[in-house]
Amino acid sequence: MMGTTSFLTRARGLLRIRNQLVRECLAELLSTFIITLGCSAQKIAFFETKGNIVTSYVGSAVAVMVGIYTAGGISGAHMNPAFSLAMCLTGQFPWWKFPIFVVVQTFASFISAGAVYILYYDAIWHYSNGTLTVSGPRETASIFATYPADSISVANGFLDQVIGTGVLLVGVMGLMDARNKPVPKGLEPVAVALLVLSIECSMGANCGCPLNPARDFGPRLFTYVAGWGPEVFSRGNAWWWVPLVAPLLGAALGTFLYQLCVAFHYPEEESEVLAEQGSIVLVNTNIDRP
């Protein structure tokens, strides 16, 4: 036991990173890796049934909860460019960090998709009969990224994602607003996971409810380079750009609606101390530019 403790102490001394931005990026990388792994891996479980969508949504929600618990106190556990944008718009996250977090989140989703592919390599190839396809009865591309239902137009799918992400951001802001009626400290990740689950179950039929540009584009890019080919960008009338743009617009609208209907109207005499009692997912403002 003493030897193990000594080893961990030495390893910590050698590997500990003191630069706050790097620490945040590493935490964000790990948390986004977790949610992508949870979302993708759960889809493998219903290969044969193709109908147990709830299983996938539960796995996604639990992954969100674990991701927030993992990195919430370090990076804020954004795990989603749409959430990072909302935090920038409300002044709780510096704009100069936004592109950095987007790159980290997308890269984390890319490597997480690779981990899923390796983990379920045999199952994927068995199910697909040796052919990696993006469409058809044995397609496997939707394990990794979202695609609209055949009956859904690009315009309808775009609106779906704007509304879905807007609802997500309104809900998250309400849950975390210390001046409103916030979730008890420590249970914020559970509440956010339940919110995600409810949105996915009620709004997931049109296009799988991506709600997250990094979570969709990173795995989509992986499928492109891993053998699914360019159809991952052309299927659904070139659907791929919708999960990139629509969630960002939805996040901006959801943020504005919450401010317009709730946050703008608090008494001005309320102290800043109350605002600081919010959730761990909102704490990321004390770091200056390195």
CSV table of C-alpha atoms in Angstrom, one decimal:
chain,number,residue,atom,x,y,z
A,1,MET,CA,0.0,0.0,0.0
A,2,MET,CA,2.8,2.4,0.9
A,3,GLY,CA,4.5,1.6,-2.4
A,4,THR,CA,1.4,2.4,-4.4
A,5,THR,CA,0.9,5.7,-2.5
A,6,SER,CA,4.5,6.6,-3.1
A,7,PHE,CA,4.2,5.8,-6.8
A,8,LEU,CA,1.0,7.9,-7.1
A,9,THR,CA,2.7,10.8,-5.3
A,10,ARG,CA,5.7,10.7,-7.6
A,11,ALA,CA,3.4,10.5,-10.7
A,12,ARG,CA,1.4,13.4,-9.5
A,13,GLY,CA,4.5,15.5,-9.0
A,14,LEU,CA,5.7,14.7,-12.6
A,15,LEU,CA,2.4,14.9,-14.4
A,16,ARG,CA,0.5,17.7,-12.5
A,17,ILE,CA,-0.4,20.6,-14.8
A,18,ARG,CA,-0.7,24.0,-13.2
A,19,ASN,CA,-1.8,26.0,-16.2
A,20,GLN,CA,-5.5,26.5,-15.6
A,21,LEU,CA,-6.5,26.6,-19.3
A,22,VAL,CA,-4.8,23.3,-20.0
A,23,ARG,CA,-6.5,21.8,-16.9
A,24,GLU,CA,-9.9,23.0,-18.1
A,25,CYS,CA,-9.3,21.6,-21.6
A,26,LEU,CA,-8.3,18.2,-20.2
A,27,ALA,CA,-11.4,18.1,-18.0
A,28,GLU,CA,-13.6,19.1,-20.9
A,29,LEU,CA,-11.9,16.5,-23.1
A,30,LEU,CA,-12.7,13.7,-20.6
A,31,SER,CA,-16.3,14.8,-19.9
A,32,THR,CA,-17.1,15.1,-23.6
A,33,PHE,CA,-15.5,11.8,-24.3
A,34,ILE,CA,-17.8,10.2,-21.7
A,35,ILE,CA,-21.0,11.6,-23.1
A,36,THR,CA,-20.1,10.7,-26.7
A,37,LEU,CA,-19.2,7.2,-25.5
A,38,GLY,CA,-22.4,6.8,-23.6
A,39,CYS,CA,-24.6,8.0,-26.5
A,40,SER,CA,-22.9,5.9,-29.2
A,41,ALA,CA,-22.4,2.7,-27.2
A,42,GLN,CA,-26.0,2.5,-26.1
A,43,LYS,CA,-27.1,2.5,-29.7
A,44,ILE,CA,-25.2,-0.8,-30.2
A,45,ALA,CA,-27.5,-2.5,-27.7
A,46,PHE,CA,-30.5,-2.3,-29.9
A,47,PHE,CA,-29.0,-3.3,-33.2
A,48,GLU,CA,-31.4,-6.2,-33.6
A,49,THR,CA,-34.5,-4.6,-32.3
A,50,LYS,CA,-34.1,-1.1,-33.9
A,51,GLY,CA,-37.0,0.0,-31.7
A,52,ASN,CA,-35.7,0.3,-28.2
A,53,ILE,CA,-34.9,4.0,-28.6
A,54,VAL,CA,-35.5,4.7,-24.9
A,55,THR,CA,-32.5,2.5,-24.0
A,56,SER,CA,-30.3,4.9,-26.0
A,57,TYR,CA,-31.8,8.0,-24.5
A,58,VAL,CA,-31.3,6.7,-20.9
A,59,GLY,CA,-27.7,5.9,-21.7
A,60,SER,CA,-27.2,9.4,-23.1
A,61,ALA,CA,-28.8,11.1,-20.1
A,62,VAL,CA,-26.7,9.1,-17.6
A,63,ALA,CA,-23.6,9.9,-19.6
A,64,VAL,CA,-24.4,13.6,-19.3
A,65,MET,CA,-24.8,13.2,-15.6
A,66,VAL,CA,-21.4,11.4,-15.2
A,67,GLY,CA,-19.8,14.0,-17.5
A,68,ILE,CA,-20.9,16.9,-15.3
A,69,TYR,CA,-19.8,15.1,-12.1
A,70,THR,CA,-16.5,14.4,-13.7
A,71,ALA,CA,-15.5,17.9,-14.9
A,72,GLY,CA,-18.1,20.3,-13.5
A,73,GLY,CA,-15.8,21.8,-10.9
A,74,ILE,CA,-12.8,22.2,-13.3
A,75,SER,CA,-14.1,23.2,-16.8
A,76,GLY,CA,-17.7,23.8,-16.1
A,77,ALA,CA,-18.5,20.5,-18.0
A,78,HIS,CA,-19.9,22.3,-21.0
A,79,MET,CA,-19.5,19.3,-23.3
A,80,ASN,CA,-21.5,21.2,-25.9
A,81,PRO,CA,-20.6,24.3,-28.0
A,82,ALA,CA,-24.3,25.4,-27.7
A,83,PHE,CA,-23.9,25.5,-23.9
A,84,SER,CA,-20.6,27.3,-24.2
A,85,LEU,CA,-22.2,29.9,-26.4
A,86,ALA,CA,-25.0,30.4,-23.9
A,87,MET,CA,-22.4,31.0,-21.2
A,88,CYS,CA,-20.6,33.5,-23.3
A,89,LEU,CA,-23.8,35.4,-24.1
A,90,THR,CA,-24.6,35.6,-20.4
A,91,GLY,CA,-21.1,36.8,-19.5
A,92,GLN,CA,-20.3,33.6,-17.5
A,93,PHE,CA,-17.6,32.4,-19.9
A,94,PRO,CA,-15.0,34.4,-21.7
A,95,TRP,CA,-15.4,34.7,-25.5
A,96,TRP,CA,-11.7,34.0,-26.2
A,97,LYS,CA,-12.2,30.5,-24.7
A,98,PHE,CA,-15.2,29.6,-26.8
A,99,PRO,CA,-13.3,28.4,-30.0
A,100,ILE,CA,-10.8,26.5,-27.8
A,101,PHE,CA,-13.6,24.6,-26.0
A,102,VAL,CA,-15.3,23.9,-29.3
A,103,VAL,CA,-12.2,22.4,-30.8
A,104,VAL,CA,-11.6,20.3,-27.6
A,105,GLN,CA,-15.2,19.1,-27.5
A,106,THR,CA,-15.2,18.1,-31.2
A,107,PHE,CA,-11.9,16.3,-30.8
A,108,ALA,CA,-13.1,14.5,-27.8
A,109,SER,CA,-16.2,13.3,-29.6
A,110,PHE,CA,-14.0,12.2,-32.6
A,111,ILE,CA,-11.8,10.0,-30.4
A,112,SER,CA,-14.7,8.7,-28.4
A,113,ALA,CA,-16.4,7.6,-31.7
A,114,GLY,CA,-13.1,5.8,-32.5
A,115,ALA,CA,-13.2,4.0,-29.1
A,116,VAL,CA,-16.8,2.9,-29.7
A,117,TYR,CA,-15.8,1.6,-33.2
A,118,ILE,CA,-12.9,-0.4,-31.7
A,119,LEU,CA,-15.0,-1.7,-28.7
A,120,TYR,CA,-17.9,-2.9,-31.0
A,121,TYR,CA,-15.8,-3.7,-34.1
A,122,ASP,CA,-17.0,-7.3,-34.4
A,123,ALA,CA,-20.7,-6.4,-33.7
A,124,ILE,CA,-20.7,-3.6,-36.3
A,125,TRP,CA,-19.2,-5.7,-39.0
A,126,HIS,CA,-21.5,-8.7,-38.2
A,127,TYR,CA,-24.6,-6.5,-38.2
A,128,SER,CA,-23.6,-4.8,-41.4
A,129,ASN,CA,-22.7,-8.0,-43.2
A,130,GLY,CA,-19.3,-6.7,-43.9
A,131,THR,CA,-20.3,-3.4,-45.6
A,132,LEU,CA,-20.3,0.0,-43.8
A,133,THR,CA,-23.3,1.8,-45.2
A,134,VAL,CA,-25.0,5.1,-44.4
A,135,SER,CA,-28.5,4.1,-45.5
A,136,GLY,CA,-30.5,1.0,-46.0
A,137,PRO,CA,-31.8,-1.6,-43.5
A,138,ARG,CA,-28.3,-2.5,-42.3
A,139,GLU,CA,-26.8,0.9,-42.0
A,140,THR,CA,-24.6,1.6,-39.1
A,141,ALA,CA,-23.6,5.3,-39.6
A,142,SER,CA,-26.4,6.4,-37.3
A,143,ILE,CA,-24.7,4.7,-34.4
A,144,PHE,CA,-22.3,7.6,-34.4
A,145,ALA,CA,-24.1,10.7,-35.8
A,146,THR,CA,-27.7,11.7,-36.4
A,147,TYR,CA,-29.7,11.6,-39.6
A,148,PRO,CA,-33.2,12.8,-40.2
A,149,ALA,CA,-36.1,10.4,-40.6
A,150,ASP,CA,-37.1,9.9,-44.3
A,151,SER,CA,-40.2,12.0,-43.9
A,152,ILE,CA,-38.4,15.0,-42.4
A,153,SER,CA,-37.2,17.9,-44.5
A,154,VAL,CA,-34.1,19.9,-43.8
A,155,ALA,CA,-36.2,22.9,-42.9
A,156,ASN,CA,-38.3,20.8,-40.4
A,157,GLY,CA,-35.2,19.2,-39.0
A,158,PHE,CA,-33.6,22.7,-38.5
A,159,LEU,CA,-36.6,23.9,-36.7
A,160,ASP,CA,-36.6,20.8,-34.6
A,161,GLN,CA,-33.1,21.4,-33.4
A,162,VAL,CA,-33.6,25.1,-32.8
A,163,ILE,CA,-36.6,24.4,-30.6
A,164,GLY,CA,-35.0,21.4,-28.8
A,165,THR,CA,-31.8,23.2,-28.0
A,166,GLY,CA,-33.7,26.3,-26.9
A,167,VAL,CA,-35.8,24.2,-24.5
A,168,LEU,CA,-32.6,22.6,-23.2
A,169,LEU,CA,-31.0,26.0,-22.5
A,170,VAL,CA,-34.1,27.4,-20.9
A,171,GLY,CA,-34.3,24.4,-18.6
A,172,VAL,CA,-30.6,24.4,-17.7
A,173,MET,CA,-30.7,28.1,-16.8
A,174,GLY,CA,-33.8,27.7,-14.7
A,175,LEU,CA,-32.2,24.7,-12.9
A,176,MET,CA,-29.0,26.6,-12.2
A,177,ASP,CA,-30.3,30.1,-11.4
A,178,ALA,CA,-29.6,30.7,-7.7
A,179,ARG,CA,-32.0,33.7,-7.8
A,180,ASN,CA,-34.8,31.5,-8.9
A,181,LYS,CA,-35.4,28.1,-7.3
A,182,PRO,CA,-32.2,26.2,-8.0
A,183,VAL,CA,-31.6,22.5,-7.7
A,184,PRO,CA,-30.0,21.5,-4.3
A,185,LYS,CA,-26.3,21.7,-4.5
A,186,GLY,CA,-24.8,18.4,-5.7
A,187,LEU,CA,-27.9,17.3,-7.6
A,188,GLU,CA,-27.5,19.6,-10.5
A,189,PRO,CA,-26.1,16.8,-12.8
A,190,VAL,CA,-29.0,14.6,-12.0
A,191,ALA,CA,-31.5,17.3,-12.8
A,192,VAL,CA,-29.8,18.2,-16.1
A,193,ALA,CA,-29.7,14.4,-17.0
A,194,LEU,CA,-33.4,14.2,-16.4
A,195,LEU,CA,-34.0,17.3,-18.5
A,196,VAL,CA,-31.9,15.8,-21.4
A,197,LEU,CA,-33.8,12.5,-21.1
A,198,SER,CA,-37.2,14.2,-21.3
A,199,ILE,CA,-36.2,16.3,-24.3
A,200,GLU,CA,-34.9,13.2,-26.1
A,201,CYS,CA,-37.9,11.1,-25.4
A,202,SER,CA,-40.4,13.8,-26.4
A,203,MET,CA,-38.5,15.3,-29.4
A,204,GLY,CA,-36.2,12.6,-30.7
A,205,ALA,CA,-38.3,11.1,-33.4
A,206,ASN,CA,-37.6,13.6,-36.1
A,207,CYS,CA,-33.8,13.4,-36.3
A,208,GLY,CA,-32.4,11.7,-33.1
A,209,CYS,CA,-32.2,14.9,-31.1
A,210,PRO,CA,-28.5,15.8,-31.5
A,211,LEU,CA,-28.6,19.1,-29.6
A,212,ASN,CA,-24.8,19.2,-29.6
A,213,PRO,CA,-22.7,20.3,-32.6
A,214,ALA,CA,-19.5,18.7,-31.3
A,215,ARG,CA,-21.2,15.5,-30.4
A,216,ASP,CA,-22.6,15.1,-33.9
A,217,PHE,CA,-19.8,16.5,-36.1
A,218,GLY,CA,-16.9,14.7,-34.3
A,219,PRO,CA,-18.3,11.2,-34.8
A,220,ARG,CA,-19.6,12.1,-38.3
A,221,LEU,CA,-16.0,13.0,-39.3
A,222,PHE,CA,-14.8,9.8,-37.8
A,223,THR,CA,-17.2,7.7,-39.9
A,224,TYR,CA,-16.0,9.6,-43.0
A,225,VAL,CA,-12.4,8.6,-42.4
A,226,ALA,CA,-13.2,5.1,-41.0
A,227,GLY,CA,-14.8,3.8,-44.1
A,228,TRP,CA,-18.4,5.0,-44.4
A,229,GLY,CA,-17.4,7.5,-47.0
A,230,PRO,CA,-18.7,10.9,-48.2
A,231,GLU,CA,-22.4,9.8,-47.9
A,232,VAL,CA,-22.2,10.7,-44.2
A,233,PHE,CA,-22.3,14.3,-45.4
A,234,SER,CA,-24.8,13.9,-48.3
A,235,ARG,CA,-27.5,11.7,-46.7
A,236,GLY,CA,-30.7,13.5,-45.9
A,237,ASN,CA,-30.1,16.3,-48.4
A,238,ALA,CA,-26.8,17.2,-46.9
A,239,TRP,CA,-28.2,17.1,-43.4
A,240,TRP,CA,-24.8,17.3,-41.7
A,241,TRP,CA,-24.7,21.1,-41.3
A,242,VAL,CA,-28.0,21.3,-39.5
A,243,PRO,CA,-26.7,19.8,-36.2
A,244,LEU,CA,-23.9,22.3,-36.4
A,245,VAL,CA,-25.9,25.5,-36.9
A,246,ALA,CA,-29.3,24.9,-35.5
A,247,PRO,CA,-28.3,24.1,-31.9
A,248,LEU,CA,-26.2,27.3,-31.7
A,249,LEU,CA,-29.2,29.3,-32.9
A,250,GLY,CA,-31.4,27.5,-30.5
A,251,ALA,CA,-29.0,28.1,-27.6
A,252,ALA,CA,-29.0,31.8,-28.4
A,253,LEU,CA,-32.8,32.0,-28.5
A,254,GLY,CA,-33.2,29.9,-25.4
A,255,THR,CA,-30.7,32.1,-23.5
A,256,PHE,CA,-32.5,35.3,-24.7
A,257,LEU,CA,-36.0,33.9,-23.8
A,258,TYR,CA,-34.9,33.0,-20.2
A,259,GLN,CA,-33.3,36.5,-19.7
A,260,LEU,CA,-36.4,38.2,-21.2
A,261,CYS,CA,-39.0,36.3,-19.3
A,262,VAL,CA,-37.2,35.7,-16.0
A,263,ALA,CA,-33.7,37.0,-15.4
A,264,PHE,CA,-34.1,40.6,-16.5
A,265,HIS,CA,-36.8,41.2,-13.8
A,266,TYR,CA,-35.0,40.3,-10.6
A,267,PRO,CA,-34.7,43.2,-8.1
A,268,GLU,CA,-31.4,45.0,-8.6
A,269,GLU,CA,-30.6,45.1,-4.9
A,270,GLU,CA,-29.9,41.4,-4.8
A,271,SER,CA,-26.3,40.7,-3.9
A,272,GLU,CA,-23.7,39.1,-6.1
A,273,VAL,CA,-23.2,36.5,-3.4
A,274,LEU,CA,-26.6,34.9,-4.2
A,275,ALA,CA,-25.6,34.6,-7.9
A,276,GLU,CA,-22.4,32.8,-6.9
A,277,GLN,CA,-24.4,30.0,-5.3
A,278,GLY,CA,-25.3,28.6,-8.6
A,279,SER,CA,-24.4,25.2,-10.1
A,280,ILE,CA,-20.9,23.9,-10.7
A,281,VAL,CA,-21.6,23.9,-14.5
A,282,LEU,CA,-21.7,27.7,-14.5
A,283,VAL,CA,-18.5,28.4,-12.6
A,284,ASN,CA,-15.8,29.2,-15.1
A,285,THR,CA,-15.1,33.0,-14.8
A,286,ASN,CA,-12.1,33.3,-12.5
A,287,ILE,CA,-9.5,32.5,-15.1
A,288,ASP,CA,-7.6,35.2,-16.9
A,289,ARG,CA,-6.0,34.8,-20.3
A,290,PRO,CA,-2.7,33.0,-19.9
